[in-house]
Short mmCIF file of C-alpha atoms in Angstrom, two decimals:
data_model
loop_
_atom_site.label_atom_id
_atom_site.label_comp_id
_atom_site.label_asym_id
_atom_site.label_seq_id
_atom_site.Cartn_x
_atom_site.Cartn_y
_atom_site.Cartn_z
CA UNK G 270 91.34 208.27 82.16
CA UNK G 271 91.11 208.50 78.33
CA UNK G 272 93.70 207.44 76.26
CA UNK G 273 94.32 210.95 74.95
CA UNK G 274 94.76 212.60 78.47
CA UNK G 275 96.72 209.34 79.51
CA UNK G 276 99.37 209.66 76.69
CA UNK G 277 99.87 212.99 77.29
CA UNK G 278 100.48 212.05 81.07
CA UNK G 279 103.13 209.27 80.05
CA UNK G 280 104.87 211.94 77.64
CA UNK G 281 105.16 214.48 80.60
CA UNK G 282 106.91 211.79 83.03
CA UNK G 283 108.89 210.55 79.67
CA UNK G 284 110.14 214.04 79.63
CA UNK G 285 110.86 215.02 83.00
CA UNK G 286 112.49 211.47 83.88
CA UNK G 287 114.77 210.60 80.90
CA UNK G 288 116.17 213.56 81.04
CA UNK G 289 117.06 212.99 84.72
CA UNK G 290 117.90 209.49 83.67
CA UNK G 291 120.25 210.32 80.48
CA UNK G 292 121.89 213.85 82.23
CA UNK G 293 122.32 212.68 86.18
CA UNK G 294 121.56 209.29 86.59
CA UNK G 295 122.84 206.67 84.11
CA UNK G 296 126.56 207.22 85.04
CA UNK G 297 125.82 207.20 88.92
CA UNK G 298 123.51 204.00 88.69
CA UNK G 299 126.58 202.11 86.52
CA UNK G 300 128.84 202.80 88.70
CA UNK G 301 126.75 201.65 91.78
CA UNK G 302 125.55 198.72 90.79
CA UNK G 303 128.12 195.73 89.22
CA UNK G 304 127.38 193.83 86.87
CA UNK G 305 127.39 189.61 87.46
CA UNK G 306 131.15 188.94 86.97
CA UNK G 307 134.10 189.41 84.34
CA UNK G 308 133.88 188.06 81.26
CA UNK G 309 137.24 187.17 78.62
CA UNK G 310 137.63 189.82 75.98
CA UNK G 311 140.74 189.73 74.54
CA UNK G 312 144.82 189.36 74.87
CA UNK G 313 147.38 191.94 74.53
CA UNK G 314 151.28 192.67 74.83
CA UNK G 315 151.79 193.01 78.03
CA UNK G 316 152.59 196.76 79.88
CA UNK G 317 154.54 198.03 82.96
CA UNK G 318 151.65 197.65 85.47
CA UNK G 319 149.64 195.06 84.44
CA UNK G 320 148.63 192.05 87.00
CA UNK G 321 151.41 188.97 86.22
CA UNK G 322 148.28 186.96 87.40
CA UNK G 323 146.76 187.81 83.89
CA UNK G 324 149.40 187.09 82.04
CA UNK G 325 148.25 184.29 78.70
CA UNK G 326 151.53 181.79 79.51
CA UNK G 327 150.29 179.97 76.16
CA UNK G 328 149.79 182.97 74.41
CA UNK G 329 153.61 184.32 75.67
CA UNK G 330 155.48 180.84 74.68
CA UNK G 331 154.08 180.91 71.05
CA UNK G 332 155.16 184.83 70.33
CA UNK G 333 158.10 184.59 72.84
CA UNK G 334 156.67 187.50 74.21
CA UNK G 335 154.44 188.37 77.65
CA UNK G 336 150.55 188.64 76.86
CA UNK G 337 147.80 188.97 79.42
CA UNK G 338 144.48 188.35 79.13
CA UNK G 339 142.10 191.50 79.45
CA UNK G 340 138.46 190.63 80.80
CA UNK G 341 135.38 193.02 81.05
CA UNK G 342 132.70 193.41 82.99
CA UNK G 343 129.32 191.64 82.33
CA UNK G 344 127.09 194.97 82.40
CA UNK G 345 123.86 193.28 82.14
CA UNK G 346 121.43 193.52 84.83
CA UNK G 347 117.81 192.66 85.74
CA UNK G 348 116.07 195.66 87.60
CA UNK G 349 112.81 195.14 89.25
CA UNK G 350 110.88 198.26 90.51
CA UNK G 351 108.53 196.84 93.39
CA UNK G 352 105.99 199.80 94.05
CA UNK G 353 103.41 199.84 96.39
CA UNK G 354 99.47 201.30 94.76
CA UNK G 355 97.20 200.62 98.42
CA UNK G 356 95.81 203.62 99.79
CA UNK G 357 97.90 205.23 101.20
CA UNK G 358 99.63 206.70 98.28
CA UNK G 359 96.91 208.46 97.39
CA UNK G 360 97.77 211.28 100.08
CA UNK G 361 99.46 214.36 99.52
CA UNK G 362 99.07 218.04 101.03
CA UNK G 363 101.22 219.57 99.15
CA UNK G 364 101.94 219.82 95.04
CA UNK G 365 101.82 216.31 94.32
CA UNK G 366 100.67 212.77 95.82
CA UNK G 367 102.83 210.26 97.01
CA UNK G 368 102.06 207.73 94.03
CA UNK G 369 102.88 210.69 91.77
CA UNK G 370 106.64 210.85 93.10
CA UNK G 371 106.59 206.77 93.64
CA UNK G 372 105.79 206.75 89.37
CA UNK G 373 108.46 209.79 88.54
CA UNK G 374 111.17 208.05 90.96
CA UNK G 375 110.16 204.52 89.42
CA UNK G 376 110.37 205.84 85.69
CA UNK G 377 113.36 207.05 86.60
CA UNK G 378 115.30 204.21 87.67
CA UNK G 379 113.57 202.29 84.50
CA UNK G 380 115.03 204.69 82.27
CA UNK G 381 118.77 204.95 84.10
CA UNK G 382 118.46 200.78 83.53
CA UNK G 383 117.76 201.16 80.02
CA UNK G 384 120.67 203.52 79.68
CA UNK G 385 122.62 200.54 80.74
CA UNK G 386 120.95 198.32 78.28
CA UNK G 387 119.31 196.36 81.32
CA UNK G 388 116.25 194.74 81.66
CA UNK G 389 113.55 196.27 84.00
CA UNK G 390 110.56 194.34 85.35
CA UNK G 391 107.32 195.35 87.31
CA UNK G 392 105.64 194.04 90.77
CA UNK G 393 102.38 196.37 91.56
CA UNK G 394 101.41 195.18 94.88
CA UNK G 395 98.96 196.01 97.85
CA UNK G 396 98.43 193.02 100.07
CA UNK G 397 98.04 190.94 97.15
CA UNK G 398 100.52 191.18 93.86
CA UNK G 399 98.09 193.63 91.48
CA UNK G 400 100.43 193.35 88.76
CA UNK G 401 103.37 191.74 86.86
CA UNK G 402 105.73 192.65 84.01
CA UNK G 403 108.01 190.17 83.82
CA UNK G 404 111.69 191.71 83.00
CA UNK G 405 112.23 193.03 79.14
CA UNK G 406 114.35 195.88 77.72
CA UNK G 407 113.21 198.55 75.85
CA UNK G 408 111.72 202.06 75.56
CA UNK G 409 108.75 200.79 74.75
CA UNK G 410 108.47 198.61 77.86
CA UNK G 411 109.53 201.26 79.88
CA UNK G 412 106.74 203.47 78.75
CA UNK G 413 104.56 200.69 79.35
CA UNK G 414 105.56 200.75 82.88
CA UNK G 415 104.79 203.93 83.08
CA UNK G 416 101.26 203.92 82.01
CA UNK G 417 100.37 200.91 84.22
CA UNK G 418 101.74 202.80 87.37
CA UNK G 419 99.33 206.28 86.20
CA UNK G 420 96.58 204.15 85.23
CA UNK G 421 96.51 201.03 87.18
CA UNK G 422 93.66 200.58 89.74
CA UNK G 423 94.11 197.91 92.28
CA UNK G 424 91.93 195.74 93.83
CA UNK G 425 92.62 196.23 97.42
CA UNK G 426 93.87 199.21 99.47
CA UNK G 427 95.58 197.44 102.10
CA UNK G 428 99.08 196.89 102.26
CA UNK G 429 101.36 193.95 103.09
CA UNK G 430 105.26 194.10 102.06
CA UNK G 431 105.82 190.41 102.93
CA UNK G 432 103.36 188.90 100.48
CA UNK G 433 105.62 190.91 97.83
CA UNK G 434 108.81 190.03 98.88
CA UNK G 435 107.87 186.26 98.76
CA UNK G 436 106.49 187.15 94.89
CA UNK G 437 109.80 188.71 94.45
CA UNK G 438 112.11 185.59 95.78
CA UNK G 439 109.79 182.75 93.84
CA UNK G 440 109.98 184.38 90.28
CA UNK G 441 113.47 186.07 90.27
CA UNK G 442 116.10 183.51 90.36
CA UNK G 443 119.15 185.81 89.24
CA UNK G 444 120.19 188.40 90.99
CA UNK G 445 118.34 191.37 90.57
CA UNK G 446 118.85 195.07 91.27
CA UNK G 447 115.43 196.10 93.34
CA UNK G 448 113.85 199.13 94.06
CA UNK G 449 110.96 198.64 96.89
CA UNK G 450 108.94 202.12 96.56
CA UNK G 451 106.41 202.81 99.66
CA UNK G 452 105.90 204.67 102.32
CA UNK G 453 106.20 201.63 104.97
CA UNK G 454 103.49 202.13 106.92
CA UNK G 455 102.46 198.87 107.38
CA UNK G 456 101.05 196.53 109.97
CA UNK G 457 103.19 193.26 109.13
CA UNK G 458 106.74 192.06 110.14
CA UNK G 459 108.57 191.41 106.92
CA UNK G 460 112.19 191.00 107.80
CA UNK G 461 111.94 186.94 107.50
CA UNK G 462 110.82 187.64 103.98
CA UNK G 463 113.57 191.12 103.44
CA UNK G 464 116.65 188.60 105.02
CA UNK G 465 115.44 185.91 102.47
CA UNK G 466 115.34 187.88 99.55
CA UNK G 467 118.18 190.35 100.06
CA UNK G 468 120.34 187.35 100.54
CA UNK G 469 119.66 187.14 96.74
CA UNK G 470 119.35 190.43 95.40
CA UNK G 471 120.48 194.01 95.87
CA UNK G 472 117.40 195.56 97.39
CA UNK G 473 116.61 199.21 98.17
CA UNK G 474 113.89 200.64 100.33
CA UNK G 475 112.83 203.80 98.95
CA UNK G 476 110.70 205.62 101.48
CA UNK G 477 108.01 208.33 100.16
CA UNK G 478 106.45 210.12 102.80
CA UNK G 479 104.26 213.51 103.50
CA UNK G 480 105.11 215.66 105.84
CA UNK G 481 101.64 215.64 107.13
CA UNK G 482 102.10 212.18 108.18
CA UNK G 483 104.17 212.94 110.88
CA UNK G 484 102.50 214.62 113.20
CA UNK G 485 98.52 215.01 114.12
CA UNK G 486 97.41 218.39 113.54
CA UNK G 487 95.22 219.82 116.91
CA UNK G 488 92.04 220.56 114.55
CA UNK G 489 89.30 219.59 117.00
CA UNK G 490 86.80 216.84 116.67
CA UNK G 491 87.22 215.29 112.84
CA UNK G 492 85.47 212.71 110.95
CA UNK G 493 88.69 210.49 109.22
CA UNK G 494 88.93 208.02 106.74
CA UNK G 495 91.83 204.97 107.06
CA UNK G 496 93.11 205.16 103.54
CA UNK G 497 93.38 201.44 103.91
CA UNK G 498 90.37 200.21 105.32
CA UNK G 499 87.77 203.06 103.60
CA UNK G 500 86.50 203.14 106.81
CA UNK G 501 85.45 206.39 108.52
CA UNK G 502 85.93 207.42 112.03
CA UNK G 503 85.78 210.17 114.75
CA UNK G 504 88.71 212.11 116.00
CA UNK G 505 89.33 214.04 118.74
CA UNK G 506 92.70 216.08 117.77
CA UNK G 507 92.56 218.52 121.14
CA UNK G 508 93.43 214.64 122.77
CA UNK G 509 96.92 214.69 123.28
CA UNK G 510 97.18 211.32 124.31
CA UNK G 511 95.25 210.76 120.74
CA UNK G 512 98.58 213.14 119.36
CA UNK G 513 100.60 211.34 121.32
CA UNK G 514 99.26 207.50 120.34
CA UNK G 515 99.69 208.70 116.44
CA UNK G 516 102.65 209.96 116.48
CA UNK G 517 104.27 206.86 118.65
CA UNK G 518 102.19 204.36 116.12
CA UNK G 519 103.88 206.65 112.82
CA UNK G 520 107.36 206.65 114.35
CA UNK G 521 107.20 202.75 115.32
CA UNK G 522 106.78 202.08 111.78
CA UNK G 523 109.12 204.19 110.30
CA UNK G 524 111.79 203.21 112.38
CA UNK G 525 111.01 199.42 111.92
CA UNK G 526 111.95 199.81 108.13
CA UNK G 527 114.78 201.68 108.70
CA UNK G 528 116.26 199.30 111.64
CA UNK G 529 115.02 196.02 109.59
CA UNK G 530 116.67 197.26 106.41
CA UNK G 531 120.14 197.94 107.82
CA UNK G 532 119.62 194.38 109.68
CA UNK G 533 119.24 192.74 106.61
CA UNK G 534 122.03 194.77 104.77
CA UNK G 535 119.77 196.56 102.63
CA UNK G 536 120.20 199.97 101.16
CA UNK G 537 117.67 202.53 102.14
CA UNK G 538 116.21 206.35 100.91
CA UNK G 539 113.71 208.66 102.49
CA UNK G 540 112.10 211.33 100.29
CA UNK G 541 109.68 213.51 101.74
CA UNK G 542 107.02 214.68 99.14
CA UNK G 543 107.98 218.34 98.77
CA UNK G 544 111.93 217.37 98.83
CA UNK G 545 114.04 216.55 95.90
CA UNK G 546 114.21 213.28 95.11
CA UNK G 547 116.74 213.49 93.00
CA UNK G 548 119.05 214.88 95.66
CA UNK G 549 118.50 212.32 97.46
CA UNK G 550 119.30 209.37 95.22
CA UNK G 551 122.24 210.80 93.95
CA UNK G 552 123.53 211.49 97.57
CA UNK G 553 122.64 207.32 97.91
CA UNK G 554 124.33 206.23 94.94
CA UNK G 555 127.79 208.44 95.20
CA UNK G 556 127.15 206.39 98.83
CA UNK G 557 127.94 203.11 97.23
CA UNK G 558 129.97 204.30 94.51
#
């Protein structure tokens, strides 16, 4: 993609997402997530209500009058947006692709951070980690996110969630707020690695899916390529036991990530290509709220 066309593609998301970010999302994503603890601010007279437990005894001999202490919240939080680029995000029968609703939901949640004045970091992975961006505020880093998930091209097309969420658990030792953006259709067993790392950090499974992918169309006899592997072969869609065998296989998997997330006490969304996304998080956050 040239630089030109590129920009312009950044500028469109910019557009579309901060103003989600700024108008629906910022005060739903600070209220969902908390912050790492309280931290002292200041000391005032005291007032009907208050918590005696506050209450500054040193502070209350010296002006012979009751004080408390008043503490806010430490806002500041480290957001890492953990997308998958293999293969099969590059489907879509409808409007858009998958990996063009995994980069508007991902620039999204980068910008809502930012709103908070948090720091957002990057894992591009496949069955291998494509990419880091360590965590960094910014608009600028933002938008950098956002032309590495139009523009980056990974080196493999396979997929394997486990390999990220070990990446995740050696390089983030805070807490972190994370997003995990794929469709889930995967072939490995990654609760050890979700129960390891969730015991950590805050994690969300955001599911993107086609409703396509569902169900095997009766078509007749079709040549097919596994988005995954690249490689081609012949199906017989009158089968139903072929039908049947797809369906079970799709359903296995999606009901894997939805079973192993709750089991592991993480948070999860499914967003089908032509549904709003934004409905959908909102409807999640006000869930925690």
């Amino acid at each position: 993609m040239e630089t030109k066309d590129l920009l312009k593609k950044v500028r469109k998301i910019e557009i579309k997402t901060r103003r989600l970010s700024d108008h629906i999302f910022s005060g739903e994503y600070h209220t969902s997530f908390k912050g790492r603890g309280m931290t002292f601010s200041e000391v005032r007279q005291y007032q009907y209500g208050d918590d005696i437990r506050a209450i500054d005894w040193n502070v209350t001999a010296r002006y012979n009058e009751a004080h408390v202490k008043v503490f806010e919240e430490e806002r500041e939080l480290t957001m890492m947006l953990m997308v998958d680029i293999s293969g099969s995000e590059s489907f879509g029968t409808k409007n858009q692709l998958k990996s063009e609703i995994v980069t508007e939901i991902a620039a999204t949640m980068a910008f809502s951070a930012t709103q908070n004045n948090d720091k957002i970091g990057l894992i591009l992975f496949s069955d291998q980690i494509e990419l880091y961006i360590p965590p960094k505020k910014g608009k600028s880093h933002v938008l950098r996110i956002i032309r590495e998930l139009i523009e980056f091209q990974p080196k493999s097309r396979k997929t394997e969630l486990s390999q990220a969420l070990k990446f995740l658990s050696a390089t983030q030792k805070k807490k972190a707020i994370v997003f995990l953006i794929s469709d889930f259709i995967v072939e490995d067993d990654y609760e050890k690695t979700l129960k390891i790392a969730g015991k950590k950090h805050d994690i969300t499974g955001i599911r993107v899916y086609d409703a396509r992918e569902e169900k095997m169309l009766n078509i007749g006899v079709v040549e097919m390529m596994d988005a995954e592997s690249g490689k081609w072969i012949t199906v017989d869609t009158t089968s139903k036991k072929a039908r049947m065998n797809y369906e079970k296989n799709y359903h296995e998997k999606v009901n894997y990530f939805k079973d192993i997330f709750s089991k592991c006490g993480s948070g999860t969304v499914n967003t089908r290509v032509d549904e709003s996304y934004v409905t959908k998080l909102l409807g999640y956050f006000k869930s925690r709220s």
